[in-house]
Coordinates of C-alpha atoms and ligand atoms in Angstrom, one line a residue:
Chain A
X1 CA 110.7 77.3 132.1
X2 CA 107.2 77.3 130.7
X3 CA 106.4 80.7 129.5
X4 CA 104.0 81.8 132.2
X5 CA 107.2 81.4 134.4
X6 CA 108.9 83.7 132.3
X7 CA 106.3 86.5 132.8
X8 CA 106.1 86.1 135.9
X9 CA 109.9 86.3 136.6
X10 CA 109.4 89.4 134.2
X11 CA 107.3 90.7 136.4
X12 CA 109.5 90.9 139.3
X13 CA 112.1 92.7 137.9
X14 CA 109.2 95.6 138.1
X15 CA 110.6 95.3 141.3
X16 CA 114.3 95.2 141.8
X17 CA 114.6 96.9 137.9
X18 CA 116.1 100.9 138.2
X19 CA 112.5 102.3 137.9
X20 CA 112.0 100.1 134.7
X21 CA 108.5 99.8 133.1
X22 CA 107.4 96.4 131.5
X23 CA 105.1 96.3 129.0
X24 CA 104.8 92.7 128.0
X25 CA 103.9 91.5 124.9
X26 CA 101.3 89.6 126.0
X27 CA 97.8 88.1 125.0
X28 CA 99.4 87.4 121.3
X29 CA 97.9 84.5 119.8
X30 CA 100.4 81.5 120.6
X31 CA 99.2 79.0 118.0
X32 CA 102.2 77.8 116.1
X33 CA 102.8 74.5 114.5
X34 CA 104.4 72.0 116.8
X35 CA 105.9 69.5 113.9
X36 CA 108.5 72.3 113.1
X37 CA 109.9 72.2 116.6
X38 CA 108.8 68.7 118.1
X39 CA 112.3 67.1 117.5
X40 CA 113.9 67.2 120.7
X41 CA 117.7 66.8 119.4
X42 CA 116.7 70.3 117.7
X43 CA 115.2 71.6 120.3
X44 CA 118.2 70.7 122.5
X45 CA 120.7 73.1 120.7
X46 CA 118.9 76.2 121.6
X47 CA 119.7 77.1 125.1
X48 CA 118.1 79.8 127.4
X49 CA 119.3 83.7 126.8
X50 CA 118.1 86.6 126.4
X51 CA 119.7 89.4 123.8
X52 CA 118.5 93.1 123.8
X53 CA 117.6 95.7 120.9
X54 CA 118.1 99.2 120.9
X55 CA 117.7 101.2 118.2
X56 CA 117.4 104.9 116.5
X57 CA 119.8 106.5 119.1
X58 CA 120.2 109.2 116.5
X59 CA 123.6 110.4 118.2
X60 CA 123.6 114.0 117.1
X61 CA 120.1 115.2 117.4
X62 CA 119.8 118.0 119.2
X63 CA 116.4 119.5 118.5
X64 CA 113.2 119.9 120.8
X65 CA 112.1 116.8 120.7
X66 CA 115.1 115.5 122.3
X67 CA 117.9 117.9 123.5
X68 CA 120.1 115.1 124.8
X69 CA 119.9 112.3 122.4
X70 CA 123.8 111.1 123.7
X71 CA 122.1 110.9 127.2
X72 CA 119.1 109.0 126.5
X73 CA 121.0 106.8 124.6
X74 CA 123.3 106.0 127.5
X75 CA 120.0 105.4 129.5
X76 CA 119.2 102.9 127.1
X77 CA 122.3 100.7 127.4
X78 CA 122.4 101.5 131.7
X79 CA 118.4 99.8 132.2
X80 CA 120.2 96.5 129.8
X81 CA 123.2 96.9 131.9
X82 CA 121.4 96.8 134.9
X83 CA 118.7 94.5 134.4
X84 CA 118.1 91.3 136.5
X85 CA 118.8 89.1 133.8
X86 CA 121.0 90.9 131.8
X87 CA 121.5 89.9 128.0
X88 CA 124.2 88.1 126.3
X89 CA 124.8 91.1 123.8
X90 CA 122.7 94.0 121.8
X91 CA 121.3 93.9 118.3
X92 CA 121.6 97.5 117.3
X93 CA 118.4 98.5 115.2
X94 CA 120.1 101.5 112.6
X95 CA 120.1 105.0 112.6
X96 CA 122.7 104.7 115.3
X97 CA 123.5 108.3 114.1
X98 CA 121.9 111.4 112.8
X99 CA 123.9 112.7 110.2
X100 CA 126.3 110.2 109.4
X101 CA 129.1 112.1 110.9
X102 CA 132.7 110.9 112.1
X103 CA 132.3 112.0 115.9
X104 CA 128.9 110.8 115.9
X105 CA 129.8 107.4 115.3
X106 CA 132.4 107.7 117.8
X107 CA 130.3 109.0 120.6
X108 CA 127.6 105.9 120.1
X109 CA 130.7 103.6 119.6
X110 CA 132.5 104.8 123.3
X111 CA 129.6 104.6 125.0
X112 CA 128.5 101.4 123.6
X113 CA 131.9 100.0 124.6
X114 CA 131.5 101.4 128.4
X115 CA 128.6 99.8 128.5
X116 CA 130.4 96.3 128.0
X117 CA 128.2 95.0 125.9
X118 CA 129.1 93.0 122.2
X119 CA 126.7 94.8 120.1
X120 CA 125.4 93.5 116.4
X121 CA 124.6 96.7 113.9
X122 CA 122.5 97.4 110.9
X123 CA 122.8 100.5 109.4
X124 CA 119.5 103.0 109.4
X125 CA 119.2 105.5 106.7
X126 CA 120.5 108.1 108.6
X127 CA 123.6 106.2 109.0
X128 CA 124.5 105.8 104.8
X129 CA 124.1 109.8 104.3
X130 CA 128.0 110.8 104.4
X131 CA 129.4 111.9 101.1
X132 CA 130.6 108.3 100.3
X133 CA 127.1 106.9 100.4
X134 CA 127.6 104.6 104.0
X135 CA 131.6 104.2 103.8
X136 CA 131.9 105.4 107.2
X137 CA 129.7 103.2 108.7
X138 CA 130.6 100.3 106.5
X139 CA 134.7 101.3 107.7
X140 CA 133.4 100.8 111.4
X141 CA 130.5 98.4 110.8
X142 CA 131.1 96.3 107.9
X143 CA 134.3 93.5 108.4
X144 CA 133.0 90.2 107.2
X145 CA 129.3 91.8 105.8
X146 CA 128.5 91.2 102.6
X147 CA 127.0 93.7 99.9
X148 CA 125.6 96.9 102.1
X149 CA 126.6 95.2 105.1
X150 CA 124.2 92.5 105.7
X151 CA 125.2 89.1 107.4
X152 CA 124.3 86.4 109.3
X153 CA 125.5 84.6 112.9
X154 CA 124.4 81.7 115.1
X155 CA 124.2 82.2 119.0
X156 CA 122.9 80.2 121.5
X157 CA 121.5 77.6 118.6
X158 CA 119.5 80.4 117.3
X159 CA 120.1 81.8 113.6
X160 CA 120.8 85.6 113.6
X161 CA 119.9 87.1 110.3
X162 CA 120.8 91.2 110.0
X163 CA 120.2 92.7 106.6
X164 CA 120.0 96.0 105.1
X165 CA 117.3 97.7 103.9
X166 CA 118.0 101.2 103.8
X167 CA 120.5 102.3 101.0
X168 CA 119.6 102.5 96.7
X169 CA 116.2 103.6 97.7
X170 CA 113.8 103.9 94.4
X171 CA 111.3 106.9 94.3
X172 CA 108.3 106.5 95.3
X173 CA 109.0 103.4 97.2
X174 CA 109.7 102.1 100.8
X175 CA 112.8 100.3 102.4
X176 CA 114.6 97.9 99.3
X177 CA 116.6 95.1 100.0
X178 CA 117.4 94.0 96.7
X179 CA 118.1 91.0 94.4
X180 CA 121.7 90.8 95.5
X181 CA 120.3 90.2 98.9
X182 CA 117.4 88.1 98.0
X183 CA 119.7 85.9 96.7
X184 CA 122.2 85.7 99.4
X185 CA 119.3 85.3 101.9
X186 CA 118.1 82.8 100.4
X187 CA 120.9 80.7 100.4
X188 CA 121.6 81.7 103.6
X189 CA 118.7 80.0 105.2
X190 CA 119.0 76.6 102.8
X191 CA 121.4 74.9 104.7
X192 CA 119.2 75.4 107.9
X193 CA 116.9 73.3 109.4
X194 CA 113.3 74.1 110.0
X195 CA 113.7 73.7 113.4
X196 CA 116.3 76.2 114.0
X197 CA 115.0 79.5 115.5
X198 CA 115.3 82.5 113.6
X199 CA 116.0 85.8 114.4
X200 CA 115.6 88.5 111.4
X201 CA 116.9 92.3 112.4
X202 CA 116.9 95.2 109.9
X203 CA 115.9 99.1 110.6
X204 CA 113.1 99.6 108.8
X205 CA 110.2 97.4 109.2
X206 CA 109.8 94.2 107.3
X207 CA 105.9 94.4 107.1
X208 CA 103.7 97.3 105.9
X209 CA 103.0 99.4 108.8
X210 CA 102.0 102.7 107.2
X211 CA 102.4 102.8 103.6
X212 CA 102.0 106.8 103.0
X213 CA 104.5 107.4 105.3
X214 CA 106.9 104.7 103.7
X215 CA 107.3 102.4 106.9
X216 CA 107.4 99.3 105.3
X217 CA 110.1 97.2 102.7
X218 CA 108.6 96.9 99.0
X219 CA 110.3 93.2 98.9
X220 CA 110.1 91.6 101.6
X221 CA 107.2 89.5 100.9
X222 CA 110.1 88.0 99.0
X223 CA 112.1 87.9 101.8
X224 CA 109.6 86.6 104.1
X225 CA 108.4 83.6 101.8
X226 CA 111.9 81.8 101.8
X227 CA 111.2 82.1 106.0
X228 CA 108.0 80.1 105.5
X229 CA 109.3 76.9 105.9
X230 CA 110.8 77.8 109.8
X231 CA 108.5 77.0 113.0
X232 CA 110.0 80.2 115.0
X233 CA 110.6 83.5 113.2
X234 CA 110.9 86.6 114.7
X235 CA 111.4 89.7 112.8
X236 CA 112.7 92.8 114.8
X237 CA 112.7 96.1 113.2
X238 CA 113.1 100.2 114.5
X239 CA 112.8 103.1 112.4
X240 CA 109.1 104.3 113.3
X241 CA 110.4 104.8 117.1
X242 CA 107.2 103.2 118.4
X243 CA 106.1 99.4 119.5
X244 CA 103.9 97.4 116.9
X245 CA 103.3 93.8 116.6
X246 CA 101.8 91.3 114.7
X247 CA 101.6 87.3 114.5
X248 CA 101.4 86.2 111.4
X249 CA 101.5 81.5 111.1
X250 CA 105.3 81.3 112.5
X251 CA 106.5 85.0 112.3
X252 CA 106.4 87.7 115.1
X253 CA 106.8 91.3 113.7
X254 CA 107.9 93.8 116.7
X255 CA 109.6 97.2 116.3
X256 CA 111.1 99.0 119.0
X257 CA 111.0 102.3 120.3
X258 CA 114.2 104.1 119.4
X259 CA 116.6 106.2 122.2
X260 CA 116.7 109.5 120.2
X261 CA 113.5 110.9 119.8
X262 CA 109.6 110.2 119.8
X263 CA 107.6 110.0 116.0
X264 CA 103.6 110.1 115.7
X265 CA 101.4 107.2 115.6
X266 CA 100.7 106.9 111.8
X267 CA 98.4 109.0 110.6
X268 CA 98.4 111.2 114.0
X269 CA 100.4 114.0 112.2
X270 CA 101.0 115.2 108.8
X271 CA 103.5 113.6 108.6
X272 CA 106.7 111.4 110.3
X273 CA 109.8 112.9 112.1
X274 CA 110.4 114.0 115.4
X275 CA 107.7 114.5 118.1
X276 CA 107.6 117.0 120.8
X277 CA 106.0 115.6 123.8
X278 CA 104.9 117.1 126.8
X279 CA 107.6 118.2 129.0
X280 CA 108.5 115.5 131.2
X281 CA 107.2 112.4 129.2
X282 CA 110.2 112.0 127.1
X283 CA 111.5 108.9 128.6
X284 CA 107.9 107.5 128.3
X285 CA 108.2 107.3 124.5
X286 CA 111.6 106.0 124.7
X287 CA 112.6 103.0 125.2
X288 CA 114.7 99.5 124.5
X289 CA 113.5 96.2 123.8
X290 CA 114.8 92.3 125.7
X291 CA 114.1 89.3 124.2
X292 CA 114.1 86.3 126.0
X293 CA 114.9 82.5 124.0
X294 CA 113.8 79.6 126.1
X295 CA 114.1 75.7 124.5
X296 CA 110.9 74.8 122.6
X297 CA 109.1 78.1 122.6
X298 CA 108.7 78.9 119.5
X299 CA 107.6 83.0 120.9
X300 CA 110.3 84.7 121.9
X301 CA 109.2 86.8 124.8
X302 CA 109.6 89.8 123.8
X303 CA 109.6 93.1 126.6
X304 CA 109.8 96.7 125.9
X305 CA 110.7 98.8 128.9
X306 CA 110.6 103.0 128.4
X307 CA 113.5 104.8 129.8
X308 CA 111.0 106.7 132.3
Chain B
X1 CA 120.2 138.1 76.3
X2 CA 124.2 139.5 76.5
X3 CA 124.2 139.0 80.1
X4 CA 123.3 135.3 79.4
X5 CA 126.5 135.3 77.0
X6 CA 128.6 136.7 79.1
X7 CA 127.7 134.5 82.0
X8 CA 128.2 131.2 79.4
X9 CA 131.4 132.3 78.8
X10 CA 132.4 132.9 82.5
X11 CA 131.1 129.3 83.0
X12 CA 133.1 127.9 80.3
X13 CA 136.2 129.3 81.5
X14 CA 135.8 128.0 85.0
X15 CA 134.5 124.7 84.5
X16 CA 136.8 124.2 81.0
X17 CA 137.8 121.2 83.0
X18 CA 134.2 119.7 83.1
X19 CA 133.4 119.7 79.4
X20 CA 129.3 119.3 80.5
X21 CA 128.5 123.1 80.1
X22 CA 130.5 123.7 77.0
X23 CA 128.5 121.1 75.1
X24 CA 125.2 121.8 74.2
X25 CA 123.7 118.6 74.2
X26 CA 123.2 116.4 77.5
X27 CA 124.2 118.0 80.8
X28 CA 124.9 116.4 84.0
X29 CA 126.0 118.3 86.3
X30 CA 128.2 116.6 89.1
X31 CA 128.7 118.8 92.5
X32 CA 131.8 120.2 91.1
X33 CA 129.4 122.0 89.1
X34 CA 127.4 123.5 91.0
X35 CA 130.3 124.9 93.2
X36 CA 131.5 126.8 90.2
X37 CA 127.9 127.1 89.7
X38 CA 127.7 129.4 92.6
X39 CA 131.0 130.7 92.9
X40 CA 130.0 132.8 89.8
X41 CA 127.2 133.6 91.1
X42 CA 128.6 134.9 94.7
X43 CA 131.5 135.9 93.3
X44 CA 130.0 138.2 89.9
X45 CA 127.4 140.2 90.8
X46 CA 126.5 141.3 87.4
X47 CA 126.7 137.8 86.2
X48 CA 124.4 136.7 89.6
X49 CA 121.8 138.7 88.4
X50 CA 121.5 136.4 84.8
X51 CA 121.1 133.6 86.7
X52 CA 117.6 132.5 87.2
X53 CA 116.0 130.8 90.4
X54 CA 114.0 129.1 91.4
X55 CA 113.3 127.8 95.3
X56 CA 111.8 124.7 96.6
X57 CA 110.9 124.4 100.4
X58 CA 111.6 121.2 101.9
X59 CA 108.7 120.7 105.1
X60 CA 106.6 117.5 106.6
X61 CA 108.6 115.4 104.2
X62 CA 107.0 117.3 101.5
X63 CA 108.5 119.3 99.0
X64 CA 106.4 122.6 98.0
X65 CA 106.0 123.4 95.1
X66 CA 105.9 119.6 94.2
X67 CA 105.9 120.6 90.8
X68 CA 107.4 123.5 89.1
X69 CA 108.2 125.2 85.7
X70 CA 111.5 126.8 84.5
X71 CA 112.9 128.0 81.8
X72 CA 116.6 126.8 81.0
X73 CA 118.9 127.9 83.0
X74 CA 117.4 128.4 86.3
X75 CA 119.5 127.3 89.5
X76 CA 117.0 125.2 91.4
X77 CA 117.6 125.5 95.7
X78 CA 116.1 122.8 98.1
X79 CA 115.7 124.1 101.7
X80 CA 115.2 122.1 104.3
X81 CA 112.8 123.5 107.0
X82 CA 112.0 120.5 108.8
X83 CA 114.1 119.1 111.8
X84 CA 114.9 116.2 110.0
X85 CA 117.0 115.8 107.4
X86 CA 116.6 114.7 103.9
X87 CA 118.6 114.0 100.6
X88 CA 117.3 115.3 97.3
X89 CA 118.4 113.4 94.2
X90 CA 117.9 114.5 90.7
X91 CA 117.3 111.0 88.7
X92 CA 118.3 112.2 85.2
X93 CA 120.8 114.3 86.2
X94 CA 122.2 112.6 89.4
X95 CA 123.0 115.8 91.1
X96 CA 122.4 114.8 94.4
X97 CA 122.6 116.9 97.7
X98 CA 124.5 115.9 101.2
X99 CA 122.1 114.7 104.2
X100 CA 120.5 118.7 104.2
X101 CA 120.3 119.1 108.3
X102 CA 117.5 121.5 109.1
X103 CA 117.5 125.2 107.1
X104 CA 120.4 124.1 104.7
X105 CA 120.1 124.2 101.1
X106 CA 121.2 122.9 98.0
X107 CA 121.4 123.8 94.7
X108 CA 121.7 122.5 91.1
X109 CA 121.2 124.2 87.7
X110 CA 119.2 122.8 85.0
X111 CA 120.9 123.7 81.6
X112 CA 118.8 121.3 79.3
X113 CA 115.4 121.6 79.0
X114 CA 112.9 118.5 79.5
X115 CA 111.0 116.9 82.6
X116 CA 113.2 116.3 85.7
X117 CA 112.7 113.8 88.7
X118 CA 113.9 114.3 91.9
X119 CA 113.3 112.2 95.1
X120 CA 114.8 112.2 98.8
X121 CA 116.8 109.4 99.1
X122 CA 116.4 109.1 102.8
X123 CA 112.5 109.2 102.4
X124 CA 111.8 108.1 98.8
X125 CA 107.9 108.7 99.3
X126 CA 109.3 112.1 99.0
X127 CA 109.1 113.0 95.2
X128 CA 108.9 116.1 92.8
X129 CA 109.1 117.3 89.2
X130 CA 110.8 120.2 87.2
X131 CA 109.6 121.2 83.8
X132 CA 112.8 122.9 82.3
X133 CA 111.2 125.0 79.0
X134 CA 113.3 126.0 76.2
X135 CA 114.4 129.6 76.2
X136 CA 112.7 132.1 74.3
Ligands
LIG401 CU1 113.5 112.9 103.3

């Protein structure tokens, strides 16, 4: 399946999808080297999937910008559930909660489990804010994680990579991942092969996209230069509640919109946090994300459908 | 100045199991603190009335005023008026607040004087400064 194929079988589930919305990453620059991913044997491991990202549900938010955050949320996982080609599991984004609290985790956690889906986390800042500094989501979230709760998994021949940039925040600066997990990242990806597809998850983004309003991570140029050496990267991030891309060599940076609430363009408002929007257009700003692997494609195609 | 005294002593007493008040050199004040912190103050109110404060609004991830000037002594409150929350952390002191959800406060007392930081942890763009000036 070439990737024109793909779109076009995108396309159709405009059709038969419960009144979904696809805006397709399209029109990106596709130039990517080919001696990183030429070796068929390689390429053979990675079969055809798709996976899904949904992020800042924000369970718990109540305010005008989004009344119903529990509902939208389940709106979310019901266009995945529901979608033509539905995808092997979820890679949850952070700020899964508001405030951190008990029954908030519970609420996301039930309806993530009626949904049926197996669902990979990383914590959001929201999500480390209970008086033990993240011990409630790391009690939930956190078997077989190391430091903050960052880890690492293999599916479909594709290298999974979710790390934690949200907690020991320094003032005056932006997302930190740290040296513990420098290191462990590093070593992480060593035994790899430059042919294996990587996938690299965390809440906020892993590229500057608005530095005054702190939505970037102070070291992840670090982070990114051990990922160099891959032919297909693909960084997925939330936290700004908006869709942004850029191509940069072998790395794709996307961030989602979130279920919970709308935020401002950068530099639209004085400053982030939740949006009001017009009545009636919430589920226009909201949204989930599907990403689609195919063999030998180094771009993942990436769709973001709004919950309108 | 015999209000002042009066109030040390009450602090002493309460907190005789945190031994940070009682000393007069470095102070740290750990939430345990500041709960006996205020309980004097709700709880005394002749004693309220010697304790000086000083508030700091908490709105578009900005705190206002950014940067303010105290003598020693003053109980410090954050409120947060957006409808978002943030986390204010003092980074000599490490007095640190809970996730403040929208219109709650905290509060902290600053019993040395000297230049504080204090960020929010959630939004560490977010920073401010407190000038704690000798008494007179
Ligand atoms: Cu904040």
């Amino acid at each position: 399946m070439d990737l024109e194929v793909s779109r076009r079988k995108v396309m159709e589930c405009m059709a038969w999808g419960p009144g979904v919305v696809w805006a397709l990453v399209a029109g990106i620059p596709t130039a990517f080297s080919m001696d990183a991913l030429g070796d068929d044997s390689a390429g053979a491991a990675v079969s055809s999937f798709s996976f899904a990202q949904i992020s800042d549900s924000h369970i718990g938010f109540d305010k005008a910008a989004n009344p119903d955050s529990s509902g939208t949320f389940r709106d979310g996982l019901a266009i995945l559930k529901n979608s033509v080609v539905k995808p092997s599991f979820l890679i949850h984004t952070g700020d899964i909660t508001h405030l951190s609290k008990a029954e908030q985790f519970d609420t996301a956690a039930q309806m993530v489990r009626e949904s049926g889906f197996e669902t990979h986390y990383v914590p959001g800042e929201h999500d480390m804010v209970d008086e033990d500094n993240g011990k409630l989501y790391m009690d939930r979230y956190g078997k077989g994680t190391k430091g903050a709760g960052w880890y690492s998994f293999n599916d479909h021949g594709v290298h999974f990579i979710g790390l934690v940039n949200v907690v020991d925040l320094k003032a005056g600066g932006m997302g930190n991942l740290g040296q513990a997990q420098l290191d462990w990242l590093k070593n992480d990806l060593s035994v790899l092969s430059a042919s294996t597809p990587i996938v690299v998850f965390a809440h906020i983004p892993l590229w500057t996209v608005y530095e005054q309003w702190g939505w970037g991570t102070q070291d992840s140029g670090e982070a990114l230069s051990y990922l160099k050496r891959f032919g297909s990267v693909t960084v997925l991030n939330g936290h700004i509640h908006q869709v942004f891309q850029k191509v940069e060599g072998n790395v794709s940076f996307h961030t989602a919109r979130a279920t919970g609430f709308a935020q401002p363009a950068p530099g639209t408002a004085p400053a982030p946090g939740p949006m009001v929007v017009p009545a009636g257009q919430l589920k226009n700003y909201l949204g989930v994300t599907t990403v689609s692997v195919t063999p030998n494609q180094p771009r993942l195609l990436i769709n973001d459908a709004t919950l309108a | 100045m015999k209000k002042r005294f009066i109030l040390a002593i009450t602090l002493s007493i309460l907190t005789t199991a945190c031994s940070a008040y009682a000393q007069s050199g470095r102070v740290e004040p750990a939430p345990t603190h500041n709960m006996h912190m205020m309980m004097v103050a709700d709880s005394n109110p002749d004693t309220a009335k010697a304790v000086k404060t000083s508030d700091i609004t908490i709105s578009n991830f900005t705190f206002a005023p950014v940067k303010i000037s105290v003598p020693v002594g003053t109980k410090v409150t954050w409120t947060n008026k957006d409808d978002t929350p943030h986390r204010v952390m003092v980074i000599e002191t490490k007095a640190k607040s809970a996730a403040l959800d929208s219109d709650a406060s905290f509060s902290t007392t600053f019993d040395t004087p000297g230049t504080y930081h204090y960020f929010c942890t959630m939004h560490p763009m977010m920073k401010g400064a407190i000038e704690v000036t000798a008494a007179k």
